[in-house]
PDB file of C-alpha atoms and ligand atoms in Angstrom:
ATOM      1  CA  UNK W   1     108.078  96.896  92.647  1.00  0.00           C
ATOM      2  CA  UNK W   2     105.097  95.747  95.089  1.00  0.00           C
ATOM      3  CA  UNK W   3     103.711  98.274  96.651  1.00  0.00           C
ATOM      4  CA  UNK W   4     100.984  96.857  99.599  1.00  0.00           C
ATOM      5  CA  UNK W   5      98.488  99.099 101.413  1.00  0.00           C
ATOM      6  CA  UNK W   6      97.038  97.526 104.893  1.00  0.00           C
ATOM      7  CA  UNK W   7      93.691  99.469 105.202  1.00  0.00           C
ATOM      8  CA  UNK W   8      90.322  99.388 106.334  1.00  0.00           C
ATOM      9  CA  UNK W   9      88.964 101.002 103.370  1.00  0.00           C
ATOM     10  CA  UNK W  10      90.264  98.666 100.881  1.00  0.00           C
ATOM     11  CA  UNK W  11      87.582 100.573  98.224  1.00  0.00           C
ATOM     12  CA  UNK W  12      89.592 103.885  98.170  1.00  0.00           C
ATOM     13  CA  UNK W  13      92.415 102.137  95.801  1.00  0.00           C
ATOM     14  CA  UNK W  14      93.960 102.210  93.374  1.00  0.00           C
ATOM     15  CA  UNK W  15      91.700 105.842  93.261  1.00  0.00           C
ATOM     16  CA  UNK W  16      93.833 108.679  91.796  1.00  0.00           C
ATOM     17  CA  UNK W  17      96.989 106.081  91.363  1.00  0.00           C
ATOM     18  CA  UNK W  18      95.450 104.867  88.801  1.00  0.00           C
ATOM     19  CA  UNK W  19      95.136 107.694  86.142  1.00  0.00           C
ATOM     20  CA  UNK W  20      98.220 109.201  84.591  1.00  0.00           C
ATOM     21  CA  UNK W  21     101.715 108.021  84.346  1.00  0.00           C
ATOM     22  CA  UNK W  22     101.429 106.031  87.847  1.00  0.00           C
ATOM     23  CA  UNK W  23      98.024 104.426  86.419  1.00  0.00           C
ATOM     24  CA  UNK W  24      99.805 103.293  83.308  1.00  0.00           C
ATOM     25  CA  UNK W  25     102.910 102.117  85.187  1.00  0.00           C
ATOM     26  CA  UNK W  26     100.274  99.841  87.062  1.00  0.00           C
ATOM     27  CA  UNK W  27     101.301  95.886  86.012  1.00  0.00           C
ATOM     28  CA  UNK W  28     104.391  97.242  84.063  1.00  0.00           C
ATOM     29  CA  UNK W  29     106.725  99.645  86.732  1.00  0.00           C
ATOM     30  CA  UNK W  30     104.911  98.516  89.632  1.00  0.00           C
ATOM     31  CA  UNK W  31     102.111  96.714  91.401  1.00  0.00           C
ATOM     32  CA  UNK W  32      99.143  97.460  94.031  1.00  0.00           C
ATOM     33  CA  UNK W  33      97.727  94.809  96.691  1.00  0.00           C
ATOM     34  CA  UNK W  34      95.473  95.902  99.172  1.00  0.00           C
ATOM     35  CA  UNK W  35      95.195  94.352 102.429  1.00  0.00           C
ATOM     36  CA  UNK W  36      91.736  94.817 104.275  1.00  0.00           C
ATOM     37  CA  UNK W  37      92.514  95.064 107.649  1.00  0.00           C
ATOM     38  CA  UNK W  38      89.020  93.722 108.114  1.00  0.00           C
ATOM     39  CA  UNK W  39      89.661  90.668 107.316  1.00  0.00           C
ATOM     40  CA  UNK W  40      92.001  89.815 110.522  1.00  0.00           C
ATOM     41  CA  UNK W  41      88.840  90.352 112.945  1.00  0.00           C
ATOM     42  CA  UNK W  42      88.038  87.441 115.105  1.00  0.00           C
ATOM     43  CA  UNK W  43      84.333  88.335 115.556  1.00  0.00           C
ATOM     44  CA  UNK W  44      81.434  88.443 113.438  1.00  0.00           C
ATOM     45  CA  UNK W  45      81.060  92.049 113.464  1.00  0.00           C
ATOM     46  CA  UNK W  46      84.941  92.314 111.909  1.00  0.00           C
ATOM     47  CA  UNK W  47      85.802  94.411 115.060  1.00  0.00           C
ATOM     48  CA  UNK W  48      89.343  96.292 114.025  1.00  0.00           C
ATOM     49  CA  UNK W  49      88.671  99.171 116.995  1.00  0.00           C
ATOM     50  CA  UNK W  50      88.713  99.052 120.917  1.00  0.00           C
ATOM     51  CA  UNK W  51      87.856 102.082 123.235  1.00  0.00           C
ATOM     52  CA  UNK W  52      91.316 103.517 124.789  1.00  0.00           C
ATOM     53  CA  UNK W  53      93.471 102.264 127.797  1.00  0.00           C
ATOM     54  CA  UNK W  54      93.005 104.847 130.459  1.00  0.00           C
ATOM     55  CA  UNK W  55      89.770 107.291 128.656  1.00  0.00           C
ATOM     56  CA  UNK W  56      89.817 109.593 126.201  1.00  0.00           C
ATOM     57  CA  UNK W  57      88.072 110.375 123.098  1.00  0.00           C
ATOM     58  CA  UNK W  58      87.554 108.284 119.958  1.00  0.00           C
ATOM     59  CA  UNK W  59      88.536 104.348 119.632  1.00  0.00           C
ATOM     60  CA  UNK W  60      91.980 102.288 118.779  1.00  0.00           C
ATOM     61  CA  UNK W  61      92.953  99.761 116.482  1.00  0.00           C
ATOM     62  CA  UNK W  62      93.115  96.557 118.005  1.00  0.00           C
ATOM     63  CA  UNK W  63      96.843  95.661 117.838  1.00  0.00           C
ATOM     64  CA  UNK W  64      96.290  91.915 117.016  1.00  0.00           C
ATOM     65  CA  UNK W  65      94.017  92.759 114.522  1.00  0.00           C
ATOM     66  CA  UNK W  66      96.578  94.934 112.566  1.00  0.00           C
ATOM     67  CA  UNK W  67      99.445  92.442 113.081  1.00  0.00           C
ATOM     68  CA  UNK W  68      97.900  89.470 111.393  1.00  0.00           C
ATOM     69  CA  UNK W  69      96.800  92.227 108.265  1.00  0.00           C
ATOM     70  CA  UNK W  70     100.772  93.243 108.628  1.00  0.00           C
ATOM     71  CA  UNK W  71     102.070  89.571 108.628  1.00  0.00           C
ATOM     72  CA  UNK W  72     100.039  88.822 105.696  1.00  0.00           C
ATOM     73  CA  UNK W  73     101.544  91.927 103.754  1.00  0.00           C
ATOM     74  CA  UNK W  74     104.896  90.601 104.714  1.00  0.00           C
ATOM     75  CA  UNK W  75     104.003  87.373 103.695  1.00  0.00           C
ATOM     76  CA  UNK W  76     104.126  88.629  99.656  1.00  0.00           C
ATOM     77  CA  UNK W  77     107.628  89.407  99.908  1.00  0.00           C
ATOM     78  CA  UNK W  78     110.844  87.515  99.241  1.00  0.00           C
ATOM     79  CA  UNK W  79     113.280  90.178 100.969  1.00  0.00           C
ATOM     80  CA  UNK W  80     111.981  93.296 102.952  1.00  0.00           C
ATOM     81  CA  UNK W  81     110.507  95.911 101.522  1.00  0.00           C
ATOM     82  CA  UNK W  82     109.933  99.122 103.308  1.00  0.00           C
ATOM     83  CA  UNK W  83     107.847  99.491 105.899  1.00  0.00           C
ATOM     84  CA  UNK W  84     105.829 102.619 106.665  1.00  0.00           C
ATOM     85  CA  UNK W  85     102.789 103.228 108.942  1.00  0.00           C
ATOM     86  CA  UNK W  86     101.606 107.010 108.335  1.00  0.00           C
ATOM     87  CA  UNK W  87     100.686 108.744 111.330  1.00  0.00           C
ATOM     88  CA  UNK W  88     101.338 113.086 112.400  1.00  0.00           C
ATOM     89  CA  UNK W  89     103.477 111.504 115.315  1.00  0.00           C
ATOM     90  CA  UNK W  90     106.189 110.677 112.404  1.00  0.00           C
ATOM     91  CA  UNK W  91     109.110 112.359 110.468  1.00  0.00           C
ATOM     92  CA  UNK W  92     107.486 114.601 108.259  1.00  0.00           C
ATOM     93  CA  UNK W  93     107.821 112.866 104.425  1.00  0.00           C
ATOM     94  CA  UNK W  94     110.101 115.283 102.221  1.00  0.00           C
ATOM     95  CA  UNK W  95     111.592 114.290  98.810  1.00  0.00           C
ATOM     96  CA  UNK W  96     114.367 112.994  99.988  1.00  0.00           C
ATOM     97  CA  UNK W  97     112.401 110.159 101.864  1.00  0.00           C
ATOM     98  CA  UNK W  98     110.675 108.896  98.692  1.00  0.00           C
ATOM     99  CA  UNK W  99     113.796 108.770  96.928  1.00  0.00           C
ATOM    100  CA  UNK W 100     115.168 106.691  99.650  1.00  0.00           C
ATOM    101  CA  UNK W 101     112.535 104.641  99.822  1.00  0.00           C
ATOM    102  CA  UNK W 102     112.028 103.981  95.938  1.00  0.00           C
ATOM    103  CA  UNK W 103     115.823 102.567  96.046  1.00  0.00           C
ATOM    104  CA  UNK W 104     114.085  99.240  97.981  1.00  0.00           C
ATOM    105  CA  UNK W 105     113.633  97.480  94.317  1.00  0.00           C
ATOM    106  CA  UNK W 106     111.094  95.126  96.855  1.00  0.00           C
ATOM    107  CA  UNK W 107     108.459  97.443  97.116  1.00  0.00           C
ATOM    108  CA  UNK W 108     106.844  99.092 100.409  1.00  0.00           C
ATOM    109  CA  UNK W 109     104.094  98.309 102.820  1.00  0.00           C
ATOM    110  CA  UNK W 110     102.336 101.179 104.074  1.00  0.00           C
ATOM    111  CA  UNK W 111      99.801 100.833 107.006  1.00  0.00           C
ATOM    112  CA  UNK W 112      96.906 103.432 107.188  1.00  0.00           C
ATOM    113  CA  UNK W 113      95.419 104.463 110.499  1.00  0.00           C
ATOM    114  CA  UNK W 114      92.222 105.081 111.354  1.00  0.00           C
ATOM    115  CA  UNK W 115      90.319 106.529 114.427  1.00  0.00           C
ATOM    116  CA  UNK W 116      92.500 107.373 116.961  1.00  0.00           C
ATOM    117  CA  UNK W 117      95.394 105.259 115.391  1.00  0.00           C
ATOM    118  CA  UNK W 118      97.028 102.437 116.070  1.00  0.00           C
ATOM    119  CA  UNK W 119      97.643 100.767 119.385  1.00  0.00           C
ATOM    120  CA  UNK W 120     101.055 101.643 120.474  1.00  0.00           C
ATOM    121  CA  UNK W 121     102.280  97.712 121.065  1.00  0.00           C
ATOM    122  CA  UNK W 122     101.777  97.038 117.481  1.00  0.00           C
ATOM    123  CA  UNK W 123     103.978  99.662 116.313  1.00  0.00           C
ATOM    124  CA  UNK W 124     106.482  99.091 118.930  1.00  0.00           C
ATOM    125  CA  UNK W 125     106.948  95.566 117.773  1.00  0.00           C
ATOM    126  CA  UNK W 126     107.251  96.577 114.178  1.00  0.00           C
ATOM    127  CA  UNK W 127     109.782  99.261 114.324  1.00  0.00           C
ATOM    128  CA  UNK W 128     111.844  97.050 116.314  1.00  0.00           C
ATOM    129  CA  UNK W 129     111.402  94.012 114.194  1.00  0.00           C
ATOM    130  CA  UNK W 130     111.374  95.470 110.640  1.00  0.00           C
ATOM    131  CA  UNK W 131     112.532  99.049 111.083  1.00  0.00           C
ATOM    132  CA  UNK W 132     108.626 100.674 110.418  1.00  0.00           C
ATOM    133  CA  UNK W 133     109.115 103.943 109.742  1.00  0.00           C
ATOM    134  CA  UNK W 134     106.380 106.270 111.324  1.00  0.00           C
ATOM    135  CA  UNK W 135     105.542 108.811 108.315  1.00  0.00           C
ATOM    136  CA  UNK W 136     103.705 112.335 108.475  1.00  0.00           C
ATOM    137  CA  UNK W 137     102.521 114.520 105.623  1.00  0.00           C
ATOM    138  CA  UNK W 138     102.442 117.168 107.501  1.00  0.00           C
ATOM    139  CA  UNK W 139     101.068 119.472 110.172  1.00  0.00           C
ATOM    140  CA  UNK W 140      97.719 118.654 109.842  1.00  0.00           C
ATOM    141  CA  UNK W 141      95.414 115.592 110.933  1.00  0.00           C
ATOM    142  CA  UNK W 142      93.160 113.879 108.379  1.00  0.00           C
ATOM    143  CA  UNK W 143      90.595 111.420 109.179  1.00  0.00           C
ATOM    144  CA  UNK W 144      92.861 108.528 108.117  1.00  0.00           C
ATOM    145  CA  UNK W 145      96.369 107.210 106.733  1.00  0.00           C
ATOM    146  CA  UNK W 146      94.856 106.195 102.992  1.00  0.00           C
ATOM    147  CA  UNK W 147      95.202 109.612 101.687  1.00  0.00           C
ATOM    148  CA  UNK W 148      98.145 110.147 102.712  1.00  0.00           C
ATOM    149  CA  UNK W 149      99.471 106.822 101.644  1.00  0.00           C
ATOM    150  CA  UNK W 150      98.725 107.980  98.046  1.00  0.00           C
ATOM    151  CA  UNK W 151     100.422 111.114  98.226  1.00  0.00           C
ATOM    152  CA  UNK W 152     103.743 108.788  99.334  1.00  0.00           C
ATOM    153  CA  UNK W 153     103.495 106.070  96.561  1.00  0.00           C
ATOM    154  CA  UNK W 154     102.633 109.159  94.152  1.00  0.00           C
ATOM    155  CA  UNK W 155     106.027 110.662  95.400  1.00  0.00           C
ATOM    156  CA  UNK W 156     108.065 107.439  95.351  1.00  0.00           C
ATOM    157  CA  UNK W 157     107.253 106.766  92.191  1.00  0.00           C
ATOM    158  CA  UNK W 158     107.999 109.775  90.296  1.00  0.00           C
ATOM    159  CA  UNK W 159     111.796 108.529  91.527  1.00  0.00           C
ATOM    160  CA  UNK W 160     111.220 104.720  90.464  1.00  0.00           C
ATOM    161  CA  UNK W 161     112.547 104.492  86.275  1.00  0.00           C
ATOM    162  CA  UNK W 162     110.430 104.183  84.022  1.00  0.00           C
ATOM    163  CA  UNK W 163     107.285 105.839  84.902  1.00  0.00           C
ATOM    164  CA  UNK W 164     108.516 110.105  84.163  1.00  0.00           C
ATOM    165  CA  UNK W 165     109.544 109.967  80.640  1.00  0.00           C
ATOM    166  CA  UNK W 166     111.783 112.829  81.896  1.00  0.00           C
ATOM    167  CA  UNK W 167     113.623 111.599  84.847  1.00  0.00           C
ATOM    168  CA  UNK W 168     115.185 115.126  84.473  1.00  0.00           C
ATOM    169  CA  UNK W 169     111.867 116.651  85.923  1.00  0.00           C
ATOM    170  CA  UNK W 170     113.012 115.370  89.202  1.00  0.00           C
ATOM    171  CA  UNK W 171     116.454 117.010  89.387  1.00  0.00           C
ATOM    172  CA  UNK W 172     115.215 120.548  88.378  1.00  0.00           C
ATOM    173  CA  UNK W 173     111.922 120.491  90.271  1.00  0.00           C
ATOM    174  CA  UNK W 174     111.173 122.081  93.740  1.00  0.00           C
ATOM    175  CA  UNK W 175     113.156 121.073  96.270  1.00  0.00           C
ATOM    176  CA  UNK W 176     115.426 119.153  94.701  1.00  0.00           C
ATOM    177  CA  UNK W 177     118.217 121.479  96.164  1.00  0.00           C
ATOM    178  CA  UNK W 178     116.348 123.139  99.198  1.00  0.00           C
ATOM    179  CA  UNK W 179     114.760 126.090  96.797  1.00  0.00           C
ATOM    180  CA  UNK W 180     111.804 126.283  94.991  1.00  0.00           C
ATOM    181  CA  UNK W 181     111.214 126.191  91.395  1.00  0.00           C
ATOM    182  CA  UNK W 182     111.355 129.114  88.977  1.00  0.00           C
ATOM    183  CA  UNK W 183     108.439 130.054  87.357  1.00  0.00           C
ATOM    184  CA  UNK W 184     107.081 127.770  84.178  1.00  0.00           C
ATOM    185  CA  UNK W 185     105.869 129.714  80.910  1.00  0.00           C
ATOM    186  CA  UNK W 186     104.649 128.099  77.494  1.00  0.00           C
ATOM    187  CA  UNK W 187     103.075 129.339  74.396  1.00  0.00           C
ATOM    188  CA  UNK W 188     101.493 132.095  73.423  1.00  0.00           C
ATOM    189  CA  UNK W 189     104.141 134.475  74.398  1.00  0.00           C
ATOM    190  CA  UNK W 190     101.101 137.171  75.298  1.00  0.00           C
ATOM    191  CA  UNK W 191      98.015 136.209  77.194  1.00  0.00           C
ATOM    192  CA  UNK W 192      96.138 138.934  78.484  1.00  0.00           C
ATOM    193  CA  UNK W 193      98.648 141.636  78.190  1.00  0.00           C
ATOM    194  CA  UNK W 194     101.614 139.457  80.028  1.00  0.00           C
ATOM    195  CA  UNK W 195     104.173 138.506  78.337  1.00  0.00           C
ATOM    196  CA  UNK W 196     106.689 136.013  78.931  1.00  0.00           C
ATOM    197  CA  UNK W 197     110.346 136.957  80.524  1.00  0.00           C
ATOM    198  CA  UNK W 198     112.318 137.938  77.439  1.00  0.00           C
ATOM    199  CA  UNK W 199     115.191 136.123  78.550  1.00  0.00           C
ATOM    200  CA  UNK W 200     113.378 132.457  77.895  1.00  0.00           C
ATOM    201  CA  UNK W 201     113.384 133.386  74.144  1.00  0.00           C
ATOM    202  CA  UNK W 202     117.025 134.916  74.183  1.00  0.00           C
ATOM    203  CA  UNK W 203     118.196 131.523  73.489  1.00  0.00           C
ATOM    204  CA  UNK W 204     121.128 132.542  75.263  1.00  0.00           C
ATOM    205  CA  UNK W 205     121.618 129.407  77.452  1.00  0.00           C
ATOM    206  CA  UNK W 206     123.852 130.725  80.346  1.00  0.00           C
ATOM    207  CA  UNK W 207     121.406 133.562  80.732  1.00  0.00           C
ATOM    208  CA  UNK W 208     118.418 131.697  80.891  1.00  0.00           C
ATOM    209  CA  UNK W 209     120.142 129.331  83.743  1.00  0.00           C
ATOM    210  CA  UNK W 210     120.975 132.076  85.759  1.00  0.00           C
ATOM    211  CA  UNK W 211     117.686 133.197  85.174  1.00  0.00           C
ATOM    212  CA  UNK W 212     115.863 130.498  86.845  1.00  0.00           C
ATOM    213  CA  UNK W 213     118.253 130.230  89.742  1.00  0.00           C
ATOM    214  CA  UNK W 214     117.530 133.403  90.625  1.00  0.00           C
ATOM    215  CA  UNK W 215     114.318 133.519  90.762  1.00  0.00           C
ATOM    216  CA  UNK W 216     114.052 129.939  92.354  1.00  0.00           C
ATOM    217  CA  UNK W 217     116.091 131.778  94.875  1.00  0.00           C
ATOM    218  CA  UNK W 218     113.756 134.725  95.370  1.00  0.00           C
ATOM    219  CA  UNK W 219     110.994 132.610  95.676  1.00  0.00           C
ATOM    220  CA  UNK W 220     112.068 130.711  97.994  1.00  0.00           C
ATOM    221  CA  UNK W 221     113.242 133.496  99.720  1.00  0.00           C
ATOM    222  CA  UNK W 222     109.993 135.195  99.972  1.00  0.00           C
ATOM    223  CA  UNK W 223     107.542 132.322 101.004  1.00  0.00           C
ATOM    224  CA  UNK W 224     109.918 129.822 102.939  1.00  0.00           C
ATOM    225  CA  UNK W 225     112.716 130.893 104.839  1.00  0.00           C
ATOM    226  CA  UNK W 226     112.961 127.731 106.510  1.00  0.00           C
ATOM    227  CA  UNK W 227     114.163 126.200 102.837  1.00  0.00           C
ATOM    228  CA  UNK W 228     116.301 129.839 102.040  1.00  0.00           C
ATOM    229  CA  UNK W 229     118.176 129.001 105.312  1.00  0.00           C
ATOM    230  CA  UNK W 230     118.822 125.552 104.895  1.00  0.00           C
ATOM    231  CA  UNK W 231     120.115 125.996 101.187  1.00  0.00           C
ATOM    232  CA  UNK W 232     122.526 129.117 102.584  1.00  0.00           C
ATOM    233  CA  UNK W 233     123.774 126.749 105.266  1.00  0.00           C
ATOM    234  CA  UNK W 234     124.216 123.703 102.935  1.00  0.00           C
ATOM    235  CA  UNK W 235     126.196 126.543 100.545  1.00  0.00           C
ATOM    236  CA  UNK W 236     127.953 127.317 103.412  1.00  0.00           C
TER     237      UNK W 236
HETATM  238  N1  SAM T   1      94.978 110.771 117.284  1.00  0.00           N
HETATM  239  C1  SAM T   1      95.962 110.913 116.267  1.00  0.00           C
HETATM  240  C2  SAM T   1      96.955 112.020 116.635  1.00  0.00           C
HETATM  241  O1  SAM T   1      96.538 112.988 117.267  1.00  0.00           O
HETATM  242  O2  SAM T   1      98.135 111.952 116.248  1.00  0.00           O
HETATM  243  C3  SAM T   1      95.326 111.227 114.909  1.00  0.00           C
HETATM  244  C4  SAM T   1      94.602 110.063 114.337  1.00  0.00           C
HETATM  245  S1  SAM T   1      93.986 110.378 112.727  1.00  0.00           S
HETATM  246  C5  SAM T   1      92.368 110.956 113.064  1.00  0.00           C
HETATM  247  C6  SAM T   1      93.702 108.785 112.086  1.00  0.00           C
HETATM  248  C7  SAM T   1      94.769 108.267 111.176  1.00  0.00           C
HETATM  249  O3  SAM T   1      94.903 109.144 110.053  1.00  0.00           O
HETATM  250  C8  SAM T   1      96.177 108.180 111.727  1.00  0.00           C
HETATM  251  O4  SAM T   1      96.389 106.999 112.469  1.00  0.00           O
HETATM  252  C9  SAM T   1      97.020 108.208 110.477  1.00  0.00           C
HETATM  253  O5  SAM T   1      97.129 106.930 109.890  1.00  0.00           O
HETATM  254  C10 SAM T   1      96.217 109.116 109.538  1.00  0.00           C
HETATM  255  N2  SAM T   1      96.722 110.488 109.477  1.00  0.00           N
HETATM  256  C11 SAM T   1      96.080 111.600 109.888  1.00  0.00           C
HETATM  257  N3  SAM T   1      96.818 112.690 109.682  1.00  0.00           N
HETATM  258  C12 SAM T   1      97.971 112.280 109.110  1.00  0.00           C
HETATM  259  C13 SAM T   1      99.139 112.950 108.668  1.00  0.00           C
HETATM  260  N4  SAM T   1      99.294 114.261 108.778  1.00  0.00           N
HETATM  261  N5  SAM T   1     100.119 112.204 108.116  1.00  0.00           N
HETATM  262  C14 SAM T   1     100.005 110.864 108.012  1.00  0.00           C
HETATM  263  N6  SAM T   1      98.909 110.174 108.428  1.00  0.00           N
HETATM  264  C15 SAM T   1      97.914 110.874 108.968  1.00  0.00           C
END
């Protein structure tokens, strides 16, 4: 699996992809390329920003620029791989997205803004062309899409094989059916006067199941009722 990252800050990779499981996968599981958006500047400054159509604050990435940086990402791929520009105007990424989009065996693109974002014409032409999806990490803005293009390839890949040594880890983790997950305990059984839920060392199998659904269910209760809903209604 290829995974390319169209950027401006071509510096800020692999960064934290490449410690851990996902570091290790690197060359084995999957592989990085970084794009520099930079290099698709037709001036001698490397100009990749334009001030905005009609005022406002803050500058625009040139749409040409991006394309050509786009086209060459395209350009290491046989058959399509998924196509993502991150941006808070998109669908806000959830589990289920990165499984989805770890099932392309191609690989992804992912396109990181940068100032004010991208200009509009560019992204038109590649939703329409090659389905871009527009990707948000949440309710917040950062400074630019490389960030949160980590936190998606980190997500995608804990669904690709062979990078969790326990693909289980996926099914029983939070989310994985709209509730949260129960609460983790390892050794010693006392530290600092708690002790660990006596049930965990029943060995009592069916107890200790119903255990952790029900207090994946009171947690999610308690700090997301969006979730609690959604898993009643999905019940229902
Ligand atoms: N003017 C834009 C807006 O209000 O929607 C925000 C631009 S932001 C300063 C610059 C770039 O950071 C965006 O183009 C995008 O690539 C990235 N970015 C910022 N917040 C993000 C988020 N929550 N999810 C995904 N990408 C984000």
């Amino acid at each position: 699996m290829l995974i390319t990252v169209v950027t401006i800050f071509p510096e800020m990779f692999p960064g934290p992809l490449s410690h851990s499981l996902i570091g290790k996968g690197i060359g084995r599981i999957w592989n990085l390329k970084i794009v520099d958006i930079r290099n698709f500047a037709e001036d001698k400054r490397n100009t990749v920003d334009d001030t905005p159509y009609g005022g406002g604050p803050g500058m625009v990435m040139k749409p040409d620029v991006v394309h050509e940086a786009m086209n060459h990402a395209l350009s290491f791929y046989k058959n399509k791989p998924e196509i993502v520009f991150m941006t808070p105007r998109g669908g806000v990424f959830s589990n289920k997205m990165a499984k989805d989009f770890s099932k392309n065996h191609e690989g992804m693109i992912i396109l990181c803004g940068r100032y004010e974002g991208v200009d509009q014409r560019v992204i038109d032409y590649w939703k329409k062309k090659y389905e871009m999806k527009e990707v948000s990490i949440g309710d917040y803005v950062l400074f630019g899409g490389e960030i949160p293009a980590m936190v998606v390839v980190d997500t995608c890949l804990r669904f690709s094989s062979g990078i969790m040594n326990n693909i289980e880890s996926t099914v029983e983790e939070s989310f994985s059916i709209d509730l949260l997950e129960y609460p983790q305990y390892t050794k010693p059984m006392t530290w600092n006067g708690y002790d660990v839920p006596s049930v965990l060392l029943s060995g009592n199998h069916g107890k200790i199941a119903s255990w952790k659904l029900e207090q994946s269910k009171q947690v999610t209760r308690d700090v997301r009722p969006d979730l609690w809903a959604r898993f009643k209604n999905n019940r229902e």
